[in-house]
Every structure is written in C-alpha cells, then in structure tokens.
C-alpha cells in the first residue's frame, strides 16, 4: 500500500458510520445480534412508558427521568451499531483504495475472430472485460484486470499494491504468471487472459465479506454468541422474577428500573463490539496486505500449530552467496580468484554475481574480447568461458568438473575433494573451478540466513507454533541450515507431494497447518492446509486453492498472520471477560436502589454511596452506554499479543480485563453519579 | 484454640485423609484395575452380571448411557409410587402408618430417585418400614447411578478419540458392590455400637419421670443413616433427621456422619485424577471447590459462634453462640459446619434447624446449593462443575488467543449451547419457582397463610430455600414452610425431576461429543487447565453466573434480614 492510513477515525468514515448506525436500527438487522436486540426491545418498551406517563400515569416516576433513560438506551444501541459500522467503513475504505487503482482503465482487448484470436485490438473500458477475454499490455500500460500471462515476459511495477518499488518480472508459463489489475508494465509486452469476472475478484469478495450482507459468522463467533445469549436469558429470568419478589416485599418497582437493571446486566459491551472485532481482524489482515477469503481463515490462523516455510526467501535471503575461495594446493590464490571471476563474468545468476562481488576486482581489467561464454545446462551442470588465448575455464558441481578432469586424463587433487566434502557438511554448496581441465580450487557458496529470523522462530515457539523448513537441498545441507536458523523440523529434497504428505500427517495428529505457496503444483497442498496463503504473483490455481492471498509475496507473512488471528480471538475473550466482570458493580449500584423504599436496611449495600435511586440507576445505564465507544479503539486495534506462554498470558489478561472489569465500573459509576446527583 | 473449631478442623482433616486413598480406589474400580477386594467381590459381580444379563465389557456411547440411566430410573419411579401409595396395607408396618396421597408419593418418589431426599413427610408417621426400606434402596441406587454416569464422563475425558465410554451397568453395579455397600456396612456397625437402633419392631414405650407414657419410634435406622450420609442423599429415618438423638446419638457419631457427607464427593475428584492420569488437574478442581467451600464455611461458623444479635440486644450473653434450633451435644460450630457441608454437597441431612441459623449463615447454605458444584452430590457434583469448566475454558481459551479447547478437544457452538442451557436451568428453576410462589402468596395471603410461619424477609427465605434445595437435589428444608400441600409437592417434584436429569444429560452429552472429536496435542500456546490461574477463572465464572444471578433474590431474603437486625 502506498499510503496506509493508521488513524483509527477519519471524519469521512465517521460520517458514513453514523449514517449506518441508524440504518442498522432496523429490527431485522438487529435480530442477528441477540444481546443488542433485547436492548432494542427494552428501548421500545421505555418509549411506550414515556407515552403512558405523558397520558397521565403517576407511578412510573417523572417524565423527564424516563425520557432520559429511554434516550440513554437508544444511545447504547447507536454506539453498538456505530462500532460495527466504523469497522465496516474502515475495511471497505481499505479495500476500496486497493480497488480504485484498477477502475476504468482502458484495456487493449484482443478481439476474437471466430475460433482463433487475431491481433485486432480494440480499446474498451476495463469494466467490460469478461472472464476468458485476452488483452494486451505494453510498456507504460496499466494492467486493467487480474489475469494470467499467456505469452510474453515483462517487468512490472507492483508498487501500487505492495508498496515495494523494485520492479518484478512476470512471464508466461511458470509460477510467476499472474498479474494484478492496477499494476504497471514497465517494459516489454504481454498478452493476458482475464481470470475473473468483474465484481468477482478476491478484493471484491473481501469487500463483500466486510459488508454486512454476505458476512457469515465464524464458528467461534457463533459459539460466543450462544454463550452471550445464555447470559442474556439468565438476566431476563433474574429481572422478570423480581416483579413478584417485589410484590411480596410490597416494593413497587418501576418499569424503567427493571429495564435499566436488565440492560446493565446483559453483556452489552461485548455484544455491541463482537462483530466489529471480527471485521477489524480481516481489516488488520488487509492492512498487512493479506486478502482473506473468509473470517474463519483469520480465526484459524490463531490456532495454527505448524507452519511450513519455504527456505528460500523466508529463512534465507533469496539465493546462495559465495563466501570463500579455496585454491588447490599448488595454485596461486590470486590467479585462482581471477579465474573464478572470469568464469562468472557472463553468469547472470545471483550465485555468479556473488562470486564477482566477493572477489572485489575491477571487472574492466579483464580482457574478454572475442571470448565465448559457455552457458549452464542441466546436462553439463557447469558453465564457463573460452578465451581467444585458448584458456578454458569451467566452474560447476563437484562430479561434473571431476568428469571433465578425469576424462582429460588429469588427476583430481585429494585435498580439493576433502574441501568439497567439508563445505557440503557445513551446509554450503561447493563449486569446483577448472582451467584447461585442471583443477584450480573450489568456491564455497553459503545460504545467508535472514537477520532476525531466529528471534522470530523463537517467538513462534513460545506461541506453541512449530516451524518446518521446506527445501530442495539434500538432507545434509538442509539439516545444517535448519539448525542454524532454529526451525523445529525440515523437509529436504522436497517435491510438491512431500509438502502434501507432511501436511496430511500433521493434520492426522490433530494439528492445524499453514503453508505458503505460489506454483500450480502447490495448489493441492494449499487447499489441504488449514491456512493456505497464496502469493499474489503465483498462478491462478494457487490463488484459488488457498484461503488467503498475500499481495506482498512475502513468505514471512505467515508469522504476522498467526499473530493477527491470535489478536482477534484474544480481543473477543478479554472484552467478554470485561463485560461480564462489570456486572458486579452494576448489581451494587442498582439492587439497593430498587428496594430502598421498602427495605431501608439494604442501603448498606450501596457501597458506592450513590446519591439517590434515580441517580444510581441512571449512572449505571450511562456507564453501560459510554463504555462501548470507549472500547471501540481497542476492539479495532486488537489486544496486543505477547508470546509469554498461555498461562502467563491468561494471568495478565485476567488481571487487566477481569480485575479491571470489576474495578473500573465502580469508579465510573461513582463519577457519573456525582454529575447526575445535581439533577436527580 | 477454640475446641469447637478444632473439632471441625479435625473432621475436615479426617475426611481428606480418607478421601484421597478412597479416590484412588474408586479410580481403580472404574478403570477395571486390580484392588484388594477383588477376591471376594469378583465372584459377586460376576453373579450379578449373569443374573441381570449385563455384559460389562460391551462399551456404550454417550446416548446409550443416558438411555440406560433414564430407563432404570423410570422403572424405579413407578415401583416407588406403587409401594408408597399402598404401604398402609402392605406388610412391615408395625406402627400402622397410612398410605401416602398421590401428590406426596409423587414428590417423595422423585425426591428419592433424584438423590434429593426432600421430605414433605415425617419418617415416624409418614412411611412404613417397607416404605423406609424401599427409600433406603433408592438411596443406594440413586447415588450409584450418579457415580456411574460420572465415571462415564471421566472415561470420555481421556485424551483419545473414542465413541465408546464404558458400560453404564458395569459402573453402576461396581459403585454399589465395591464402594457404597462396603463403606455403609462398616459405618452402620459403628453407628449400631453408638446407640442407633436397627430393628423391625414397632414403637417402644417408657414411662417418664412425670408418669406419662412415652412412645418412641424406632426401626432399621442404622443402615439407613449410613447410606443417607454416604450417598449425599440426606433423607433421614426420622423427621428431625440427624438432630434426632437416635439418628445421631453423640459427638462421635456426628463426626462419622459429617465425614461421610464430604467423603465420596471429594474422593470422586481424585478418582478423576487417577483415571485420566492428570493429578494436577484433580488438585486444581479440588482447590477451587475447597476455596468456594471455605468462603461459605468460615463466615457461617463465625456468625453462629457470635450468636444472634437480637438476643444479644436483650442483654443475654450467648457463650455457646447462637443455640436456637441446635443440639447442645454438637454445639454451634459443628452445626454450622454440618450446615455448610450438607448444602455444598447435595446431601441435605441436617443436625440443626437451618431455619434458625443466623441470616447470613442461612444465605451461605443457600449459596452452597445455588452453586451446587463445590464438591456437590456424588458424581453429579463434578458434572455441574464440568459445565462451569467448559464455560471458563471457552472464555479463557479466547483470552490466550486460541479457539477454546479442553483436554485437547475443541469447544464449539454445539457444546456451548448445551453448557449455556444447563448453566441457565438452575437459576431458572429456583427463581421461577420462588416467583410463582411469591406471586400466589402476595396476591392471596389469606388462602396461603398456612405456607409461611414467618412474615417478611424470613418467609421469603423459606420459599427461596425450598426451591433452591429442590433444584440442587439437596433435600434439606428451611423448615417452617408448610410444605405438604399439593402446590409444594407437585412444583418441587417437577423442579427436582428437571434439576436431576437435565444437568446429567448436558455434561454427558458434551463429554460424549468431545470424546469423538479429534484430539489436538498440547503446545506452548495451549491453555493449561491445571494451573492456579485457570482455577481462579473457574471460581470467577461460578461466582458471576451462579452466585450473582441470585443477588437480587438474596437481598430480599437473608441480606435484608441481616441488615434489619443490624440497623
């Protein structure tokens, strides 16, 4: 994202959210949230009571007081709706800013003529492109739609999506064939096949998820809603039975007192914030540039037990780098290094470049006019250079160079063979260099482990997440890197089906597994994993198979996703605890107020010394209402996750939100009462 | 230190010293492991299995367990109705006691099959010896049924994926032959030697010093007292229960009987620890229950020892504490101890009149029944606690950032639905029952004048206590309530019935469903349920759900009464 807004509330969002808070008052919408629905019923009843008093009823207290209670209940509803609306608005704004980049860009549509496509180009607005259509993109064009390259190769600026300024290469055929609408072609031209219909892209789906209509409650949200509905029912019973109890004790209790007690006792705080928390979870994922296809995926991320991480790009920095030159016994080191550089001058691979880098010699000092470069092939497994002087330099894998050397009748020096073995067992890759079929020495290539990655794995371990490194390396090298990086397990010489098998095996043991992938051959494993994160640059098949898409193509994103999931669940848990713990103080505010007339002895329960029954009840409902907007920032940002072990985390949260939930309302209600006592 | 307090400390220590090894033994019995009683009891069990056609090795799923439990209870209920309604003309009736009315028989039958033993009759004049024997049989089988179904839940809690959770009849018969019968036998003999009668002869007579002829009821008392204390039944042979000198002759028998109240409820926790091989978890459960128990016990003992403030206001010193309604041979501390132990477990036997406790002791006795999970009834006490664990696991699981799991099994909407309904049921039955009674009384005080012996707050407490006791399957009474009327017999009967079986069905269903789910191995991120922090969480859930729901009702009853005395 080029500009990420970190401000929680922006005035434009607030305006829209306020509008929606009123629209959401529709009972049909409210019904989805049983806790707040009962508050709505209570508000309606109170409105009736006000009218009744206006018409002459004398036993229900003053009209002003009843109107204020009605108003506070109404505000409570609005606050709860506002929480949900602001979360939706933020999510939508986030998604829209991504979507905006791709709206109504002209597309060079390749018109089909009959069964075949001919290169007849028509410019159409991108919104008219349908799935299966093919368009052309040339240097300078903005890609109008998500699609897959069917021919050509291009450098593409994806900064609009990822915020990363370095251009990337996308080409047909491989695992890097996907392009995203809104990104820009910098060079060359490509033909792209549209993979989604308008309005059906992942972003569109995500926006629909954030908006109320298609948002499904996640299993955990349903379970929590049931628990909250259970609490609500208990308090309905408590309040309804109080009527005959009051009759028995000859204490008339006003309707406003009943409804106030009820609204205060039911968990309105969590009830009002619950859906906002869920939406905010998806929103946080989107802020991390991860598109989630369902709310459940975010939730599951918090539960992950095992992460499958590709070695390259996640654990190590992209590619191997040369770290040492080891000349053979009777070879001059300087000459050896020069030969190494010679052999790598034309080598565009990162390994080759790193050799030149390590040698740190002036490239221009080499005379390579008329030289012939020998490219690396899978058959020869070596590359090199033939100079006009007749000098032939080769570098390659140990056995391929050995073959060349032995074929020419030369000996392969023992000490070099020893060195090769040593490098291998240290997790490195040896590259043997020969000149005119004689061994010069060996270059050591090493994987460079990303700085700070060990700490991240340690953090994951404390969360209880097992990390597994997946690599194509041989087991020896894999083991070495695994130990050095601090992962818990590794899969060496991994083929796509190995990933699949590993995931299945872990799942059989009851574990939840996540993996990240981009290739078509990753698709089955992405689908099998509980959380499959596809890279945005990956193939369409991979993106369809996973349940999240990472716009940054950053393999370390999995770690962030786990924390987002945990935050989501924790926010739900802590606010539930807080909400229920609040009841203690509310009981002590309202119960003495209810019976004060008939049972003056109960005044001793008025531990907060609230001014009068009216001010006590009013303070409790007002506190109950304003705590909702006060907690919206927490609901949206999420409770901070600290990997300090489950028990310590529970202790910490219980102390802050449990004990805090008991104490805070005592203080809050007392303060409000001080103000309310001026009038009541 | 005060000898009265030393007495209750001794009783608790003795209970614990006996309960821990007994728990291990019970765990072995249910696991089918070898015990030292095998050589006598193996042939007995084998014979019983053969006669009844039970194949103990054929395991059942949770639904089959419940079907077995409910079917045999229905049969017992019908049998009991039949005998109680015709006992007047059946043998073993030397005192010529009459048959019960239909509503009283309904109440009494449900009361005994549900392990409540609420008695709206007086044993001396209300039942024949045959009736007493039938009721005694139910004291055995209702206790054994509760323990057997709890054993099934224990099996379900093991960390494996299974549908079958043991054989109900196997657990049931073994509970009888290996746990309840042997202990009852020993206790009955001890009581016999201490002066409790055991005879089938009718009333005895003696001529008092004044020259009056006094008739003294007796009967097969010792046997009944043993099982009523052991099986958290509480239904006494005599109307006055264990305050009657023949049921509970002296301080020594009082110790035995009071130890028995807590013995199996505590032992079951350690049996759980043994069976699922999680000793720390068992200690966590025990500690939470103990703390809850002490929170009720300590103030109760304090208030009873301090005496009645209204009497103190008259200038009378109460060196023995509040002695109204108490037996001089036990004293106020031991009476308060019994009062709390009998209410936190669902025992319900009494050695003092709860109606006469000081107001807040009466409230703590009610709170013990309202929570009904601090030790609780044999077997079923843990099942009630299990519901609170599920709710606590759900909330605290979220708080550590995982979807909640208990013993490696995920807790989802279905389990939450059941847990919420069961947690709701107890306040529902108590509050709605009391509300209906209050409504009837306050709208027609003259017609129902015979209900309440006391006006005002105390009268309210009497009604609240009666439904609390019924719903907790406790069976003790805040006497003073005129309860042998069709209203009380039938409404309490319905409450007892629902409050017995639904809270069994719920936890068994949850445990059964969880047992079939796939098992997630524990990691560093998993919520640990055997820690002190989790224990505090469970305690908080219990207080907020179970205790606070009753706060408004209690403030109209005992709390008002307390403040009116201390105004």
Coordinates of C-alpha atoms in Angstrom, one line a residue, chain A residues 136-455:
Chain A
X136 CA -2.5 -6.8 -24.5
X137 CA -0.3 -4.7 -22.2
X138 CA 2.7 -2.8 -23.5
X139 CA 5.3 -0.8 -21.7
X140 CA 3.6 2.1 -19.9
X141 CA 0.2 0.5 -19.7
X142 CA -1.7 -0.1 -16.5
X143 CA -2.9 -3.6 -16.3
X144 CA -6.7 -3.3 -16.4
X145 CA -7.7 -6.7 -14.7
X146 CA -6.4 -9.6 -12.8
X147 CA -5.2 -12.2 -15.1
X148 CA -2.7 -14.8 -16.2
X149 CA 0.1 -14.1 -18.8
X150 CA -0.4 -16.4 -21.8
X151 CA 2.5 -15.1 -23.7
X152 CA 5.4 -12.8 -23.2
X153 CA 7.6 -11.6 -20.4
X154 CA 7.5 -8.1 -18.8
X155 CA 8.9 -6.1 -15.9
X156 CA 6.1 -4.8 -13.8
X157 CA 5.9 -2.1 -11.2
X158 CA 3.6 -3.5 -8.4
X159 CA 4.2 -0.7 -6.0
X160 CA 0.5 0.3 -6.2
X161 CA -0.3 -2.9 -4.5
X162 CA 2.7 -3.9 -2.5
X163 CA 4.4 -0.6 -1.8
X164 CA 7.6 -2.2 -3.0
X165 CA 9.3 0.0 -5.6
X166 CA 11.6 -2.6 -7.2
X167 CA 10.0 -3.9 -10.4
X168 CA 9.4 -7.6 -10.7
X169 CA 9.5 -9.9 -13.7
X170 CA 6.4 -11.8 -14.7
X171 CA 6.3 -14.3 -17.6
X172 CA 4.0 -16.8 -19.1
X173 CA 4.2 -20.5 -18.3
X174 CA 5.9 -20.5 -14.9
X175 CA 4.7 -19.9 -11.4
X176 CA 5.1 -16.2 -11.9
X177 CA 2.5 -15.8 -14.5
X178 CA -0.1 -13.8 -12.5
X179 CA -0.6 -10.1 -12.9
X180 CA -2.8 -7.9 -10.8
X181 CA -5.1 -5.1 -12.0
X182 CA -3.7 -1.7 -11.2
X183 CA -0.1 -2.6 -11.6
X184 CA 2.0 -1.1 -14.4
X185 CA 4.0 -2.7 -17.2
X186 CA 7.5 -1.1 -17.3
X187 CA 9.0 -2.9 -20.3
X188 CA 8.1 -5.4 -23.0
X189 CA 4.6 -6.5 -23.8
X190 CA 2.5 -9.4 -22.6
X191 CA -0.8 -11.0 -23.5
X192 CA -3.0 -11.6 -20.5
X193 CA -6.1 -13.8 -20.1
X194 CA -8.7 -12.4 -17.7
X195 CA -9.3 -14.9 -14.9
X196 CA -12.2 -13.3 -13.0
X197 CA -15.4 -11.7 -14.0
X198 CA -15.9 -8.1 -13.0
X199 CA -17.0 -8.0 -9.3
X200 CA -15.7 -11.4 -8.6
X201 CA -12.0 -10.7 -7.8
X202 CA -10.6 -11.6 -4.4
X203 CA -10.8 -7.9 -3.4
X204 CA -14.5 -7.8 -4.4
X205 CA -15.1 -10.9 -2.3
X206 CA -13.3 -9.4 0.6
X207 CA -15.3 -6.2 0.4
X208 CA -18.5 -8.3 0.3
X209 CA -17.2 -10.1 3.4
X210 CA -16.6 -6.9 5.3
X211 CA -20.1 -5.6 4.3
X212 CA -22.9 -7.0 6.4
X213 CA -24.7 -8.9 3.7
X214 CA -22.5 -11.9 2.9
X215 CA -20.6 -11.9 6.2
X216 CA -21.0 -15.2 7.8
X217 CA -20.5 -15.6 11.5
X218 CA -17.4 -17.7 12.2
X219 CA -17.9 -20.9 14.3
X220 CA -16.2 -19.3 17.2
X221 CA -18.3 -16.2 16.9
X222 CA -21.4 -18.4 16.8
X223 CA -20.3 -20.2 20.0
X224 CA -19.6 -16.9 21.7
X225 CA -23.0 -15.5 20.6
X226 CA -24.7 -18.6 22.1
X227 CA -22.9 -18.0 25.4
X228 CA -23.8 -14.4 25.4
X229 CA -27.4 -15.3 24.6
X230 CA -27.3 -17.7 27.6
X231 CA -26.2 -14.9 29.8
X232 CA -28.9 -12.6 28.4
X233 CA -31.5 -15.3 29.2
X234 CA -30.3 -15.7 32.8
X235 CA -30.7 -12.0 33.3
X236 CA -34.1 -12.0 31.7
X237 CA -35.1 -14.5 34.3
X238 CA -33.5 -12.5 37.1
X239 CA -35.3 -9.4 36.1
X240 CA -38.7 -10.9 35.4
X241 CA -38.9 -12.8 38.6
X242 CA -38.0 -9.6 40.5
X243 CA -41.5 -8.4 39.9
X244 CA -43.3 -11.0 42.1
X245 CA -40.5 -10.7 44.6
X246 CA -41.1 -7.0 44.8
X247 CA -44.8 -7.6 45.1
X248 CA -44.1 -9.9 48.0
X249 CA -41.9 -7.4 49.7
X250 CA -44.5 -4.6 49.0
X251 CA -42.0 -2.7 46.9
X252 CA -43.3 -1.4 43.7
X253 CA -40.5 -1.4 41.1
X254 CA -40.8 0.9 38.1
X255 CA -40.6 -0.4 34.6
X256 CA -37.6 1.9 33.9
X257 CA -35.8 0.3 36.9
X258 CA -36.4 -3.2 35.6
X259 CA -35.3 -2.4 32.1
X260 CA -32.2 -0.5 33.3
X261 CA -31.2 -3.4 35.5
X262 CA -31.7 -5.8 32.6
X263 CA -29.7 -3.7 30.1
X264 CA -26.9 -3.2 32.6
X265 CA -26.6 -6.9 33.4
X266 CA -26.7 -8.4 29.9
X267 CA -23.3 -8.3 28.2
X268 CA -23.9 -5.3 26.0
X269 CA -20.3 -4.3 25.9
X270 CA -19.1 -7.4 24.1
X271 CA -22.5 -7.8 22.4
X272 CA -22.1 -4.4 20.9
X273 CA -18.4 -4.9 19.9
X274 CA -18.5 -8.5 18.8
X275 CA -19.0 -8.0 15.0
X276 CA -16.7 -5.0 15.0
X277 CA -13.9 -7.2 16.4
X278 CA -14.4 -9.8 13.7
X279 CA -14.4 -7.2 10.9
X280 CA -11.4 -5.5 12.4
X281 CA -9.5 -8.8 12.3
X282 CA -10.0 -9.1 8.5
X283 CA -9.2 -5.4 8.2
X284 CA -5.9 -5.9 10.1
X285 CA -5.0 -8.7 7.7
X286 CA -5.7 -6.4 4.8
X287 CA -3.5 -3.7 6.3
X288 CA -0.8 -6.3 6.3
X289 CA -1.6 -6.7 2.6
X290 CA -3.2 -10.0 3.0
X291 CA -6.6 -10.6 1.4
X292 CA -8.6 -13.2 3.4
X293 CA -11.3 -15.1 1.7
X294 CA -13.2 -15.7 5.0
X295 CA -13.3 -14.5 8.5
X296 CA -12.8 -18.1 9.6
X297 CA -9.4 -18.2 8.0
X298 CA -8.2 -15.4 10.3
X299 CA -9.6 -17.2 13.3
X300 CA -8.0 -20.5 12.3
X301 CA -4.6 -18.6 11.9
X302 CA -4.6 -18.0 15.6
X303 CA -4.8 -21.7 16.2
X304 CA -2.0 -22.8 13.9
X305 CA 0.3 -25.5 15.3
X306 CA 2.6 -25.9 12.3
X307 CA 4.0 -23.6 9.7
X308 CA 5.5 -24.9 6.5
X309 CA 8.0 -22.3 5.3
X310 CA 10.0 -22.3 2.1
X311 CA 13.7 -22.0 2.8
X312 CA 14.4 -19.6 0.0
X313 CA 13.1 -16.1 0.7
X314 CA 11.7 -16.9 4.1
X315 CA 14.6 -18.3 6.1
X316 CA 17.5 -17.4 3.8
X317 CA 18.0 -14.3 1.7
X318 CA 16.9 -15.2 -1.7
X319 CA 19.9 -17.1 -3.1
X320 CA 23.2 -18.5 -2.1
X321 CA 26.3 -16.3 -1.9
X322 CA 29.9 -17.0 -2.4
X323 CA 31.7 -16.8 0.9
X324 CA 35.2 -18.4 0.4
X325 CA 37.8 -19.2 -2.3
X326 CA 39.8 -22.3 -1.6
X327 CA 42.7 -22.7 -4.2
X328 CA 44.1 -26.2 -4.7
X329 CA 47.5 -26.9 -3.2
X330 CA 49.9 -25.6 -5.8
X331 CA 47.7 -22.8 -7.2
X332 CA 48.3 -19.2 -6.5
X333 CA 45.3 -17.7 -4.7
X334 CA 45.2 -14.5 -6.8
X335 CA 45.3 -16.4 -10.1
X336 CA 42.5 -18.7 -8.8
X337 CA 40.3 -15.8 -7.9
X338 CA 40.9 -14.2 -11.3
X339 CA 39.8 -17.4 -13.0
X340 CA 36.7 -17.6 -10.8
X341 CA 35.8 -14.0 -11.8
X342 CA 36.4 -14.8 -15.4
X343 CA 34.1 -17.8 -15.3
X344 CA 31.4 -15.7 -13.7
X345 CA 31.5 -12.6 -15.7
X346 CA 28.8 -13.6 -18.0
X347 CA 26.9 -15.5 -15.3
X348 CA 23.8 -13.6 -14.6
X349 CA 22.6 -15.9 -11.8
X350 CA 22.8 -14.4 -8.3
X351 CA 25.4 -17.0 -7.4
X352 CA 27.6 -15.9 -10.3
X353 CA 27.2 -12.2 -9.3
X354 CA 28.1 -13.0 -5.7
X355 CA 31.4 -14.5 -6.9
X356 CA 32.3 -11.4 -8.7
X357 CA 31.2 -9.4 -5.7
X358 CA 33.3 -11.5 -3.3
X359 CA 36.4 -11.3 -5.4
X360 CA 36.1 -7.5 -5.4
X361 CA 38.2 -7.0 -8.5
X362 CA 37.8 -4.4 -11.2
X363 CA 35.7 -6.0 -13.9
X364 CA 37.1 -3.8 -16.6
X365 CA 40.6 -5.1 -16.1
X366 CA 39.6 -8.4 -17.7
X367 CA 40.3 -8.8 -21.4
X368 CA 37.3 -10.8 -22.7
X369 CA 37.1 -9.6 -26.3
X370 CA 36.3 -12.5 -28.5
X371 CA 35.7 -14.8 -25.6
X372 CA 33.0 -17.3 -25.9
X373 CA 30.7 -17.9 -22.9
X374 CA 29.5 -21.4 -22.1
X375 CA 26.1 -21.4 -20.6
X376 CA 24.9 -23.6 -17.8
X377 CA 22.8 -26.5 -18.9
X378 CA 21.2 -29.2 -17.0
X379 CA 23.3 -31.8 -18.8
X380 CA 26.7 -30.4 -18.3
X381 CA 25.9 -28.9 -14.9
X382 CA 28.7 -26.4 -15.4
X383 CA 29.3 -23.1 -17.1
X384 CA 32.4 -21.1 -18.1
X385 CA 34.3 -19.2 -20.7
X386 CA 36.6 -20.0 -23.6
X387 CA 39.1 -17.2 -24.2
X388 CA 40.7 -16.5 -27.5
X389 CA 44.0 -17.4 -25.9
X390 CA 42.8 -20.9 -25.7
X391 CA 42.2 -20.8 -22.0
X392 CA 39.2 -22.8 -21.0
X393 CA 37.7 -22.0 -17.6
X394 CA 34.9 -24.1 -16.2
X395 CA 33.0 -24.0 -12.9
X396 CA 30.4 -26.4 -11.8
X397 CA 29.2 -29.1 -9.5
X398 CA 31.9 -31.4 -8.0
X399 CA 31.1 -34.5 -10.1
X400 CA 30.6 -32.7 -13.4
X401 CA 34.0 -31.0 -13.1
X402 CA 35.6 -34.2 -11.9
X403 CA 34.3 -35.9 -15.0
X404 CA 35.8 -33.3 -17.2
X405 CA 39.1 -33.5 -15.4
X406 CA 39.3 -37.3 -15.3
X407 CA 38.3 -37.6 -19.0
X408 CA 41.2 -35.4 -19.9
X409 CA 43.5 -37.8 -18.0
X410 CA 44.3 -35.5 -15.2
X411 CA 44.1 -36.2 -11.5
X412 CA 41.5 -34.7 -9.2
X413 CA 43.5 -33.5 -6.2
X414 CA 42.7 -35.1 -2.9
X415 CA 42.8 -32.0 -0.8
X416 CA 40.2 -30.4 -3.0
X417 CA 38.0 -33.4 -2.7
X418 CA 38.4 -33.1 1.0
X419 CA 37.5 -29.4 0.9
X420 CA 34.4 -30.2 -1.2
X421 CA 33.2 -32.7 1.4
X422 CA 33.9 -30.2 4.2
X423 CA 31.9 -27.5 2.5
X424 CA 28.9 -29.8 1.9
X425 CA 28.8 -31.0 5.5
X426 CA 28.7 -27.3 6.6
X427 CA 25.6 -26.7 4.7
X428 CA 27.4 -25.0 1.8
X429 CA 27.5 -25.7 -1.9
X430 CA 30.9 -26.3 -3.4
X431 CA 31.6 -25.0 -6.9
X432 CA 34.8 -26.5 -8.4
X433 CA 36.7 -24.4 -10.9
X434 CA 39.0 -25.9 -13.5
X435 CA 41.3 -24.3 -16.1
X436 CA 42.1 -26.4 -19.2
X437 CA 40.8 -29.5 -17.4
X438 CA 43.0 -29.0 -14.4
X439 CA 41.5 -28.3 -11.0
X440 CA 42.2 -24.8 -9.7
X441 CA 40.2 -24.9 -6.5
X442 CA 36.8 -24.7 -5.0
X443 CA 34.4 -21.8 -4.2
X444 CA 32.2 -22.1 -1.2
X445 CA 28.6 -20.9 -1.6
X446 CA 26.5 -20.4 1.5
X447 CA 22.9 -19.7 2.3
X448 CA 22.7 -16.4 4.1
X449 CA 20.1 -16.7 6.9
X450 CA 18.0 -13.6 7.2
X451 CA 18.9 -11.4 10.1
X452 CA 16.4 -11.6 13.0
X453 CA 14.8 -14.8 11.7
X454 CA 16.0 -16.9 14.7
X455 CA 14.2 -14.5 17.1

